[in-house]
């Protein structure tokens, strides 16, 4: 078991109608001039933005708003938010939406806290942040886990680079989680979210560096719960209990809990996916589903005990005659699960067919972002990354 440093400062307010407490929560957190940040139309259509504004008005909090964040959020919107935030002397950013909106809010918060510096430098990893304005969220989709994570993922639309910057400075002050708000999601987004939630735990589970039984137990319970609830929601999107289980899993899966005691995780699938998102603007969770089976087959011999444990404890397969056979049965069972919830198992099913030239470009960019190599289940070098992309075609 490795030493660890577990830090989760985010207050969670969970359950029905909790969004009505938002104004009071911001007041308590010291916010007085608030930027309400949101995405396309969903939060306006549902009336959520109006309810949030009323809650802030009732608490006597000044606010302005900026919508239009797109999935795989862009630098252009971040710059717009920073400019608006400077003009309006914003001291608190409230994200109303999912991972894309929260990440855009975090990037604006970094930009406003150090207004003379270029915020993209954080994502290019040429400097680290010294400050960040407080950020909080009202979550509308269970997926990215950004509501409690230290991570922020932004796409530079000029270069096609999708890059993450991780820093505890950006861990949100609070997260309002009303599972009912997620009931308007299209099934594709619900299921992509379930895949992403599982992947945040699986990235931490499939490692060769330091594991602890308690963490494994929490991870396996979380994965089994999400598998079960994803199937329930595929049949009945209005099932509140399943929505609630998945929403809580989204936060626990990416706030560090399912990685305590290991080497920090593998995270190769996320690195590989970020290139797919940057180049083809695909949905993050669905793209993870498209790459995982190929990654798993490519690396499983190098991390066999973990794949066997996963096959038996999570996918509930009968052990085969060898460990390798058991591991492969587990991977096949996972693919069956993806098919049951209409998620892709390769890039063609995802709707993209990269050329060899594009594969080499994704490989180059992935290796560059990773500093040459990535992974713990198996350390991947550029030739491995390219091989996995080709397997996933
Ligand atoms: O823009 P609107 O109209 O709101 O539509 C959104 C969007 O099209 C829609 N949506 C959200 N809530 C809804 C809803 N539609 C109907 N009803 C609702 N209640 O769903 C679509 C997807 O939203 P998005 O915020 O993009 O989803 P998600 O939470 O999956 O976020 C994905 C982004 O997060 C990044 C991903 O790379 C991607 O850019 N990630 C961030 C992480 C982090 N910061 O910790 C970790 C993750 O690994 C991930 O990389
Ligand atoms: Zn993810």
Short mmCIF file of C-alpha atoms and ligand atoms in Angstrom, two decimals:
data_model
loop_
_atom_site.label_atom_id
_atom_site.label_comp_id
_atom_site.label_asym_id
_atom_site.label_seq_id
_atom_site.Cartn_x
_atom_site.Cartn_y
_atom_site.Cartn_z
CA UNK A 1 0.00 0.00 0.00
CA UNK A 2 1.28 3.49 -0.88
CA UNK A 3 1.02 6.59 1.32
CA UNK A 4 -1.75 8.94 0.30
CA UNK A 5 -3.06 12.47 0.74
CA UNK A 6 -6.86 12.59 0.56
CA UNK A 7 -8.37 16.09 0.27
CA UNK A 8 -12.07 16.66 -0.44
CA UNK A 9 -13.11 20.14 0.68
CA UNK A 10 -16.35 20.22 -1.33
CA UNK A 11 -19.59 20.45 0.67
CA UNK A 12 -22.25 18.23 -0.89
CA UNK A 13 -25.93 19.14 -0.69
CA UNK A 14 -27.77 16.14 -2.04
CA UNK A 15 -31.44 15.47 -2.79
CA UNK A 16 -34.71 16.84 -4.07
CA UNK A 17 -35.13 20.62 -4.43
CA UNK A 18 -31.67 21.32 -3.01
CA UNK A 19 -31.01 23.84 -5.80
CA UNK A 20 -33.25 26.28 -3.92
CA UNK A 21 -30.52 26.57 -1.26
CA UNK A 22 -27.94 27.87 -3.75
CA UNK A 23 -28.22 31.56 -2.83
CA UNK A 24 -27.76 30.88 0.89
CA UNK A 25 -24.84 28.55 0.18
CA UNK A 26 -23.03 31.21 -1.84
CA UNK A 27 -23.68 33.79 0.86
CA UNK A 28 -22.22 31.45 3.47
CA UNK A 29 -19.19 30.89 1.24
CA UNK A 30 -18.59 34.65 1.01
CA UNK A 31 -19.59 35.20 -2.63
CA UNK A 32 -21.16 38.57 -3.38
CA UNK A 33 -20.78 39.12 -7.16
CA UNK A 34 -21.58 35.90 -8.97
CA UNK A 35 -21.15 34.73 -12.54
CA UNK A 36 -23.77 32.07 -13.34
CA UNK A 37 -22.22 29.90 -16.03
CA UNK A 38 -24.19 27.36 -18.07
CA UNK A 39 -24.29 25.39 -21.31
CA UNK A 40 -26.72 25.24 -24.23
CA UNK A 41 -30.44 25.26 -23.74
CA UNK A 42 -31.18 22.43 -21.29
CA UNK A 43 -30.92 24.44 -18.05
CA UNK A 44 -32.97 27.29 -19.51
CA UNK A 45 -35.65 24.98 -20.94
CA UNK A 46 -36.12 23.19 -17.63
CA UNK A 47 -36.53 26.49 -15.77
CA UNK A 48 -33.49 25.71 -13.62
CA UNK A 49 -31.64 28.93 -14.44
CA UNK A 50 -34.68 30.98 -13.38
CA UNK A 51 -34.93 29.05 -10.10
CA UNK A 52 -31.23 29.62 -9.42
CA UNK A 53 -31.52 33.34 -10.14
CA UNK A 54 -34.49 33.57 -7.78
CA UNK A 55 -32.52 31.80 -5.07
CA UNK A 56 -29.66 34.32 -5.49
CA UNK A 57 -32.08 37.26 -5.57
CA UNK A 58 -33.73 36.02 -2.37
CA UNK A 59 -30.30 35.90 -0.72
CA UNK A 60 -29.56 39.43 -1.92
CA UNK A 61 -26.66 38.36 -4.14
CA UNK A 62 -25.73 40.32 -7.27
CA UNK A 63 -25.32 38.14 -10.36
CA UNK A 64 -24.72 38.13 -14.08
CA UNK A 65 -24.70 35.19 -16.48
CA UNK A 66 -22.83 33.59 -19.34
CA UNK A 67 -24.26 30.61 -21.23
CA UNK A 68 -23.18 28.76 -24.34
CA UNK A 69 -20.59 26.30 -23.00
CA UNK A 70 -20.38 23.34 -25.39
CA UNK A 71 -19.34 19.73 -24.59
CA UNK A 72 -15.53 19.56 -24.79
CA UNK A 73 -15.49 23.19 -23.57
CA UNK A 74 -13.44 25.72 -25.51
CA UNK A 75 -10.87 28.37 -24.71
CA UNK A 76 -12.88 31.00 -26.59
CA UNK A 77 -15.73 30.76 -24.05
CA UNK A 78 -13.22 30.77 -21.19
CA UNK A 79 -11.71 34.03 -22.51
CA UNK A 80 -15.20 35.51 -22.84
CA UNK A 81 -15.89 34.57 -19.22
CA UNK A 82 -12.63 36.08 -18.01
CA UNK A 83 -13.37 39.36 -19.83
CA UNK A 84 -16.90 39.50 -18.42
CA UNK A 85 -15.64 38.57 -14.96
CA UNK A 86 -13.08 41.41 -15.00
CA UNK A 87 -15.67 43.97 -16.15
CA UNK A 88 -18.19 42.85 -13.54
CA UNK A 89 -15.71 42.39 -10.67
CA UNK A 90 -16.87 38.80 -10.19
CA UNK A 91 -15.76 37.09 -6.97
CA UNK A 92 -17.56 33.73 -7.27
CA UNK A 93 -18.43 31.42 -10.18
CA UNK A 94 -21.47 29.19 -10.13
CA UNK A 95 -21.56 26.46 -12.76
CA UNK A 96 -25.04 25.16 -13.59
CA UNK A 97 -24.53 22.08 -15.74
CA UNK A 98 -22.17 19.16 -16.20
CA UNK A 99 -18.45 18.57 -16.50
CA UNK A 100 -18.08 20.92 -19.45
CA UNK A 101 -19.68 23.85 -17.67
CA UNK A 102 -17.85 23.18 -14.41
CA UNK A 103 -14.51 22.91 -16.21
CA UNK A 104 -15.16 26.12 -18.12
CA UNK A 105 -16.02 27.77 -14.77
CA UNK A 106 -12.79 26.49 -13.20
CA UNK A 107 -10.73 27.83 -16.10
CA UNK A 108 -12.42 31.24 -15.83
CA UNK A 109 -11.76 31.17 -12.09
CA UNK A 110 -8.04 30.54 -12.69
CA UNK A 111 -8.00 33.33 -15.26
CA UNK A 112 -9.66 35.85 -12.96
CA UNK A 113 -7.42 35.04 -10.01
CA UNK A 114 -4.28 35.77 -12.05
CA UNK A 115 -5.62 38.24 -14.61
CA UNK A 116 -2.29 39.23 -16.13
CA UNK A 117 -1.34 35.68 -17.12
CA UNK A 118 -2.48 33.50 -20.04
CA UNK A 119 -4.68 30.75 -18.60
CA UNK A 120 -3.85 28.30 -21.42
CA UNK A 121 -0.31 28.07 -19.99
CA UNK A 122 -1.80 25.92 -17.21
CA UNK A 123 -3.16 23.43 -19.74
CA UNK A 124 0.09 23.54 -21.73
CA UNK A 125 1.84 22.77 -18.42
CA UNK A 126 4.30 25.63 -18.77
CA UNK A 127 3.40 27.04 -15.33
CA UNK A 128 1.27 26.17 -12.28
CA UNK A 129 -1.52 28.24 -10.74
CA UNK A 130 -0.98 30.29 -7.60
CA UNK A 131 -4.65 31.20 -7.09
CA UNK A 132 -8.18 30.44 -8.22
CA UNK A 133 -11.51 32.13 -7.52
CA UNK A 134 -14.09 30.04 -5.64
CA UNK A 135 -16.21 27.80 -7.87
CA UNK A 136 -19.36 25.82 -7.02
CA UNK A 137 -21.86 23.86 -9.05
CA UNK A 138 -25.46 22.85 -9.44
CA UNK A 139 -24.99 19.53 -11.21
CA UNK A 140 -27.30 18.50 -14.06
CA UNK A 141 -25.55 15.35 -15.35
CA UNK A 142 -23.78 12.60 -13.44
CA UNK A 143 -20.57 11.87 -15.34
CA UNK A 144 -17.29 13.79 -15.16
CA UNK A 145 -17.01 14.11 -11.39
CA UNK A 146 -15.71 17.66 -11.86
CA UNK A 147 -18.09 18.75 -9.08
CA UNK A 148 -15.58 17.43 -6.52
CA UNK A 149 -12.42 16.82 -8.55
CA UNK A 150 -9.23 18.86 -8.79
CA UNK A 151 -9.26 18.45 -12.54
CA UNK A 152 -10.18 20.85 -15.35
CA UNK A 153 -10.25 19.83 -19.02
CA UNK A 154 -10.32 22.44 -21.80
CA UNK A 155 -10.01 22.25 -25.58
CA UNK A 156 -7.96 24.78 -27.51
CA UNK A 157 -10.09 25.00 -30.63
CA UNK A 158 -7.26 26.66 -32.58
CA UNK A 159 -4.88 23.70 -32.18
CA UNK A 160 -7.34 20.85 -31.53
CA UNK A 161 -5.56 20.11 -28.23
CA UNK A 162 -7.76 18.86 -25.37
CA UNK A 163 -5.70 19.18 -22.20
CA UNK A 164 -6.24 18.80 -18.46
CA UNK A 165 -4.80 20.74 -15.55
CA UNK A 166 -5.10 19.29 -12.05
CA UNK A 167 -4.79 21.42 -8.94
CA UNK A 168 -6.50 21.36 -5.54
CA UNK A 169 -7.01 25.13 -5.86
CA UNK A 170 -9.95 24.45 -8.18
CA UNK A 171 -11.78 21.92 -6.03
CA UNK A 172 -15.30 23.35 -5.82
CA UNK A 173 -16.58 24.94 -2.61
CA UNK A 174 -19.91 23.13 -2.81
CA UNK A 175 -21.89 20.88 -5.11
CA UNK A 176 -25.67 20.89 -5.20
CA UNK A 177 -26.87 17.51 -6.41
CA UNK A 178 -30.54 16.95 -7.08
CA UNK A 179 -30.87 13.65 -8.98
CA UNK A 180 -34.22 14.80 -10.40
CA UNK A 181 -32.38 17.41 -12.48
CA UNK A 182 -30.79 14.61 -14.51
CA UNK A 183 -34.10 13.11 -15.63
CA UNK A 184 -34.28 15.28 -18.76
CA UNK A 185 -31.02 13.81 -20.12
CA UNK A 186 -31.10 11.90 -23.42
CA UNK A 187 -30.26 8.23 -22.81
CA UNK A 188 -26.98 8.60 -24.75
CA UNK A 189 -25.77 11.21 -22.26
CA UNK A 190 -26.95 9.21 -19.24
CA UNK A 191 -25.11 6.13 -20.46
CA UNK A 192 -21.99 8.04 -21.53
CA UNK A 193 -22.00 9.44 -18.02
CA UNK A 194 -22.22 5.96 -16.50
CA UNK A 195 -19.25 4.81 -18.60
CA UNK A 196 -17.19 7.84 -17.55
CA UNK A 197 -18.05 7.30 -13.87
CA UNK A 198 -16.93 3.68 -14.08
CA UNK A 199 -13.77 4.64 -15.96
CA UNK A 200 -12.68 7.06 -13.23
CA UNK A 201 -12.64 4.13 -10.81
CA UNK A 202 -11.28 1.62 -13.35
CA UNK A 203 -8.37 3.94 -14.21
CA UNK A 204 -7.45 3.71 -10.53
CA UNK A 205 -8.22 0.00 -10.18
CA UNK A 206 -6.09 -1.41 -13.01
CA UNK A 207 -2.64 -0.58 -11.68
CA UNK A 208 0.54 -2.37 -10.78
CA UNK A 209 1.44 0.03 -8.01
CA UNK A 210 0.15 -0.42 -4.48
CA UNK A 211 -3.41 -1.43 -3.81
CA UNK A 212 -5.44 -1.77 -0.63
CA UNK A 213 -8.35 -4.09 0.08
CA UNK A 214 -10.64 -1.39 1.42
CA UNK A 215 -10.16 0.74 -1.69
CA UNK A 216 -10.77 -2.30 -3.89
CA UNK A 217 -13.97 -3.08 -1.99
CA UNK A 218 -15.27 0.47 -2.39
CA UNK A 219 -14.29 0.47 -6.08
CA UNK A 220 -15.97 -2.85 -6.82
CA UNK A 221 -19.18 -1.84 -5.00
CA UNK A 222 -19.28 1.42 -6.93
CA UNK A 223 -18.74 -0.35 -10.27
CA UNK A 224 -21.43 -2.98 -9.57
CA UNK A 225 -23.89 -0.28 -8.52
CA UNK A 226 -23.31 1.80 -11.66
CA UNK A 227 -23.66 -1.25 -13.93
CA UNK A 228 -26.97 -2.14 -12.31
CA UNK A 229 -28.31 1.43 -12.34
CA UNK A 230 -27.20 2.12 -15.94
CA UNK A 231 -29.40 -0.80 -17.04
CA UNK A 232 -32.31 0.41 -14.91
CA UNK A 233 -32.04 3.94 -16.37
CA UNK A 234 -31.80 2.59 -19.91
CA UNK A 235 -35.26 1.09 -19.36
CA UNK A 236 -36.69 3.77 -17.06
CA UNK A 237 -34.98 7.19 -17.14
CA UNK A 238 -37.28 8.48 -14.39
CA UNK A 239 -36.15 6.02 -11.70
CA UNK A 240 -35.15 8.40 -8.88
CA UNK A 241 -33.26 5.84 -6.79
CA UNK A 242 -31.08 4.81 -9.73
CA UNK A 243 -30.47 8.47 -10.67
CA UNK A 244 -29.40 9.14 -7.08
CA UNK A 245 -27.02 6.15 -6.89
CA UNK A 246 -25.37 7.16 -10.16
CA UNK A 247 -25.07 10.81 -9.16
CA UNK A 248 -23.34 10.03 -5.89
CA UNK A 249 -21.12 7.51 -7.68
CA UNK A 250 -20.03 10.22 -10.13
CA UNK A 251 -18.61 12.30 -7.30
CA UNK A 252 -17.07 9.47 -5.28
CA UNK A 253 -15.48 7.98 -8.37
CA UNK A 254 -13.37 11.04 -9.14
CA UNK A 255 -12.75 12.75 -5.79
CA UNK A 256 -9.82 10.46 -4.98
CA UNK A 257 -11.63 7.92 -2.77
CA UNK A 258 -11.28 5.00 -5.18
CA UNK A 259 -7.54 5.57 -5.55
CA UNK A 260 -6.41 5.74 -1.93
CA UNK A 261 -3.31 3.63 -1.41
CA UNK A 262 -2.29 3.08 -5.01
CA UNK A 263 0.21 4.74 -7.34
CA UNK A 264 -2.21 7.35 -8.71
CA UNK A 265 -3.78 5.09 -11.30
CA UNK A 266 -3.27 4.26 -14.94
CA UNK A 267 -5.32 6.92 -16.82
CA UNK A 268 -4.11 5.83 -20.28
CA UNK A 269 -7.67 5.49 -21.59
CA UNK A 270 -8.37 9.09 -20.58
CA UNK A 271 -5.21 10.30 -22.30
CA UNK A 272 -6.10 8.33 -25.45
CA UNK A 273 -9.67 9.64 -25.34
CA UNK A 274 -8.66 13.28 -24.94
CA UNK A 275 -7.03 13.07 -28.37
CA UNK A 276 -10.21 11.59 -29.86
CA UNK A 277 -12.25 14.39 -28.25
CA UNK A 278 -9.79 17.05 -29.43
CA UNK A 279 -9.76 15.79 -33.03
CA UNK A 280 -13.35 14.55 -33.52
CA UNK A 281 -15.35 16.36 -30.79
CA UNK A 282 -16.93 13.07 -29.63
CA UNK A 283 -18.75 12.54 -26.32
CA UNK A 284 -16.16 11.79 -23.63
CA UNK A 285 -17.84 8.77 -21.97
CA UNK A 286 -18.88 7.11 -25.24
CA UNK A 287 -15.34 7.52 -26.58
CA UNK A 288 -13.95 5.89 -23.44
CA UNK A 289 -16.25 2.92 -24.09
CA UNK A 290 -14.92 2.74 -27.66
CA UNK A 291 -11.28 2.60 -26.58
CA UNK A 292 -11.43 0.54 -23.35
CA UNK A 293 -11.88 -2.99 -24.80
CA UNK A 294 -8.84 -2.56 -27.08
CA UNK A 295 -6.75 -1.07 -24.28
CA UNK A 296 -7.83 -3.90 -21.94
CA UNK A 297 -6.90 -6.66 -24.39
CA UNK A 298 -3.58 -4.95 -25.10
CA UNK A 299 -2.51 -4.57 -21.46
CA UNK A 300 -4.24 -7.39 -19.57
CA UNK A 301 -1.31 -9.83 -19.53
CA UNK A 302 0.77 -7.19 -17.75
CA UNK A 303 -1.83 -6.66 -15.04
CA UNK A 304 -3.40 -10.10 -14.89
CA UNK A 305 -4.28 -10.39 -11.18
CA UNK A 306 -6.30 -7.17 -11.33
CA UNK A 307 -8.14 -8.23 -14.51
CA UNK A 308 -9.01 -11.59 -12.91
CA UNK A 309 -10.29 -9.88 -9.75
CA UNK A 310 -12.34 -7.50 -11.90
CA UNK A 311 -13.81 -10.32 -14.01
CA UNK A 312 -14.96 -12.27 -10.96
CA UNK A 313 -15.93 -9.52 -8.49
CA UNK A 314 -17.40 -6.95 -10.88
CA UNK A 315 -18.44 -8.74 -14.07
CA UNK A 316 -19.38 -11.89 -12.10
CA UNK A 317 -17.97 -14.34 -14.66
CA UNK A 318 -17.22 -17.98 -13.85
CA UNK A 319 -13.43 -18.45 -13.69
CA UNK A 320 -11.92 -20.00 -16.84
CA UNK A 321 -9.26 -22.71 -16.90
CA UNK A 322 -6.46 -20.11 -16.87
CA UNK A 323 -6.17 -16.59 -15.45
CA UNK A 324 -5.83 -15.23 -18.97
CA UNK A 325 -9.09 -16.89 -20.00
CA UNK A 326 -10.85 -15.44 -16.95
CA UNK A 327 -9.50 -11.97 -17.72
CA UNK A 328 -10.72 -12.19 -21.34
CA UNK A 329 -14.15 -13.37 -20.18
CA UNK A 330 -14.30 -10.26 -17.98
CA UNK A 331 -13.44 -7.98 -20.92
CA UNK A 332 -16.09 -9.68 -23.09
CA UNK A 333 -18.67 -9.29 -20.32
CA UNK A 334 -17.86 -5.59 -20.16
CA UNK A 335 -18.38 -5.29 -23.93
CA UNK A 336 -21.75 -7.07 -23.56
CA UNK A 337 -22.70 -4.54 -20.90
CA UNK A 338 -21.77 -1.63 -23.22
CA UNK A 339 -23.96 -3.17 -25.95
CA UNK A 340 -26.88 -3.53 -23.51
CA UNK A 341 -26.80 0.22 -22.82
CA UNK A 342 -26.16 1.18 -26.46
CA UNK A 343 -22.58 2.27 -25.92
CA UNK A 344 -19.91 1.65 -28.58
CA UNK A 345 -17.17 -0.96 -28.23
CA UNK A 346 -14.95 0.47 -30.98
CA UNK A 347 -14.43 3.68 -32.95
CA UNK A 348 -16.61 2.66 -35.87
CA UNK A 349 -19.56 2.18 -33.51
CA UNK A 350 -18.69 5.56 -31.99
CA UNK A 351 -19.06 7.05 -35.47
CA UNK A 352 -15.46 7.90 -36.33
CA UNK A 353 -12.96 6.25 -38.64
CA UNK A 354 -9.56 7.90 -38.22
CA UNK A 355 -7.10 7.50 -41.09
CA UNK A 356 -3.59 6.17 -40.41
CA UNK A 357 -2.36 9.76 -40.62
CA UNK A 358 -4.87 10.83 -37.97
CA UNK A 359 -3.89 7.89 -35.74
CA UNK A 360 -0.27 8.97 -35.94
CA UNK A 361 -1.24 12.56 -35.14
CA UNK A 362 -3.32 11.48 -32.10
CA UNK A 363 -0.41 9.30 -30.98
CA UNK A 364 2.09 12.15 -31.32
CA UNK A 365 -0.15 14.54 -29.40
CA UNK A 366 -1.01 11.96 -26.71
CA UNK A 367 2.64 11.09 -26.13
CA UNK A 368 3.54 14.77 -25.98
CA UNK A 369 0.79 15.51 -23.44
CA UNK A 370 1.84 12.49 -21.37
CA UNK A 371 5.53 13.35 -21.41
CA UNK A 372 6.49 10.40 -23.61
CA UNK A 373 4.79 7.50 -21.83
CA UNK A 374 1.70 6.74 -19.79
CA UNK A 375 0.19 4.00 -17.66
CA UNK A 376 0.56 1.69 -14.70
CA UNK A 377 -1.31 -1.47 -15.75
CA UNK A 378 1.23 -1.38 -18.59
CA UNK A 379 3.44 1.55 -19.44
CA UNK A 380 2.49 2.67 -22.94
CA UNK A 381 4.99 4.22 -25.35
CA UNK A 382 3.96 5.90 -28.63
CA UNK A 383 4.04 2.61 -30.58
CA UNK A 384 1.69 1.05 -27.98
CA UNK A 385 -0.70 4.01 -28.17
CA UNK A 386 -0.85 3.73 -31.98
CA UNK A 387 -1.41 -0.03 -31.75
CA UNK A 388 -4.37 0.47 -29.37
CA UNK A 389 -5.93 3.12 -31.64
CA UNK A 390 -5.59 0.70 -34.59
CA UNK A 391 -7.12 -2.17 -32.59
CA UNK A 392 -10.08 0.08 -31.73
CA UNK A 393 -10.93 0.98 -35.35
O1 LIG B 1 -25.42 22.30 -23.02
P1 LIG B 1 -26.69 21.68 -22.57
O2 LIG B 1 -27.88 22.15 -23.30
O3 LIG B 1 -26.87 21.78 -21.07
O4 LIG B 1 -26.59 20.12 -22.94
C1 LIG B 1 -25.70 19.23 -22.26
C2 LIG B 1 -24.63 18.67 -23.17
O5 LIG B 1 -25.06 18.66 -24.50
C3 LIG B 1 -26.48 18.02 -21.86
N1 LIG B 1 -27.10 18.13 -20.55
C4 LIG B 1 -26.50 18.32 -19.35
N2 LIG B 1 -27.40 18.25 -18.37
C5 LIG B 1 -28.59 18.01 -18.96
C6 LIG B 1 -28.41 17.95 -20.34
N3 LIG B 1 -29.44 17.71 -21.20
C7 LIG B 1 -30.65 17.55 -20.68
N4 LIG B 1 -30.90 17.58 -19.33
C8 LIG B 1 -29.90 17.80 -18.46
N5 LIG B 1 -30.16 17.80 -17.13
O6 LIG B 1 -25.54 16.98 -21.80
C9 LIG B 1 -24.51 17.24 -22.73
C10 LIG B 1 -23.17 16.87 -22.11
O7 LIG B 1 -22.84 17.77 -21.08
P2 LIG B 1 -21.34 17.82 -20.54
O8 LIG B 1 -21.25 18.84 -19.48
O9 LIG B 1 -20.41 17.93 -21.70
O10 LIG B 1 -21.18 16.35 -19.92
P3 LIG B 1 -20.13 15.72 -18.94
O11 LIG B 1 -20.49 15.99 -17.54
O12 LIG B 1 -19.96 14.33 -19.39
O13 LIG B 1 -18.75 16.53 -19.19
C11 LIG B 1 -17.86 16.15 -20.19
C12 LIG B 1 -16.62 17.01 -20.13
O14 LIG B 1 -15.94 16.83 -18.88
C13 LIG B 1 -14.58 16.46 -19.12
C14 LIG B 1 -14.68 15.70 -20.42
O15 LIG B 1 -13.44 15.53 -21.04
C15 LIG B 1 -15.63 16.59 -21.20
O16 LIG B 1 -14.96 17.71 -21.73
N6 LIG B 1 -14.04 15.74 -17.97
C16 LIG B 1 -13.79 16.45 -16.87
C17 LIG B 1 -13.24 15.88 -15.73
C18 LIG B 1 -12.96 16.67 -14.53
N7 LIG B 1 -12.95 17.99 -14.64
O17 LIG B 1 -12.69 16.13 -13.45
C19 LIG B 1 -12.90 14.46 -15.69
C20 LIG B 1 -13.44 13.65 -16.81
O18 LIG B 1 -12.59 12.55 -17.02
C21 LIG B 1 -13.60 14.37 -18.11
O19 LIG B 1 -12.40 14.36 -18.86
ZN1 LIG B 2 -13.60 10.92 -17.60
#
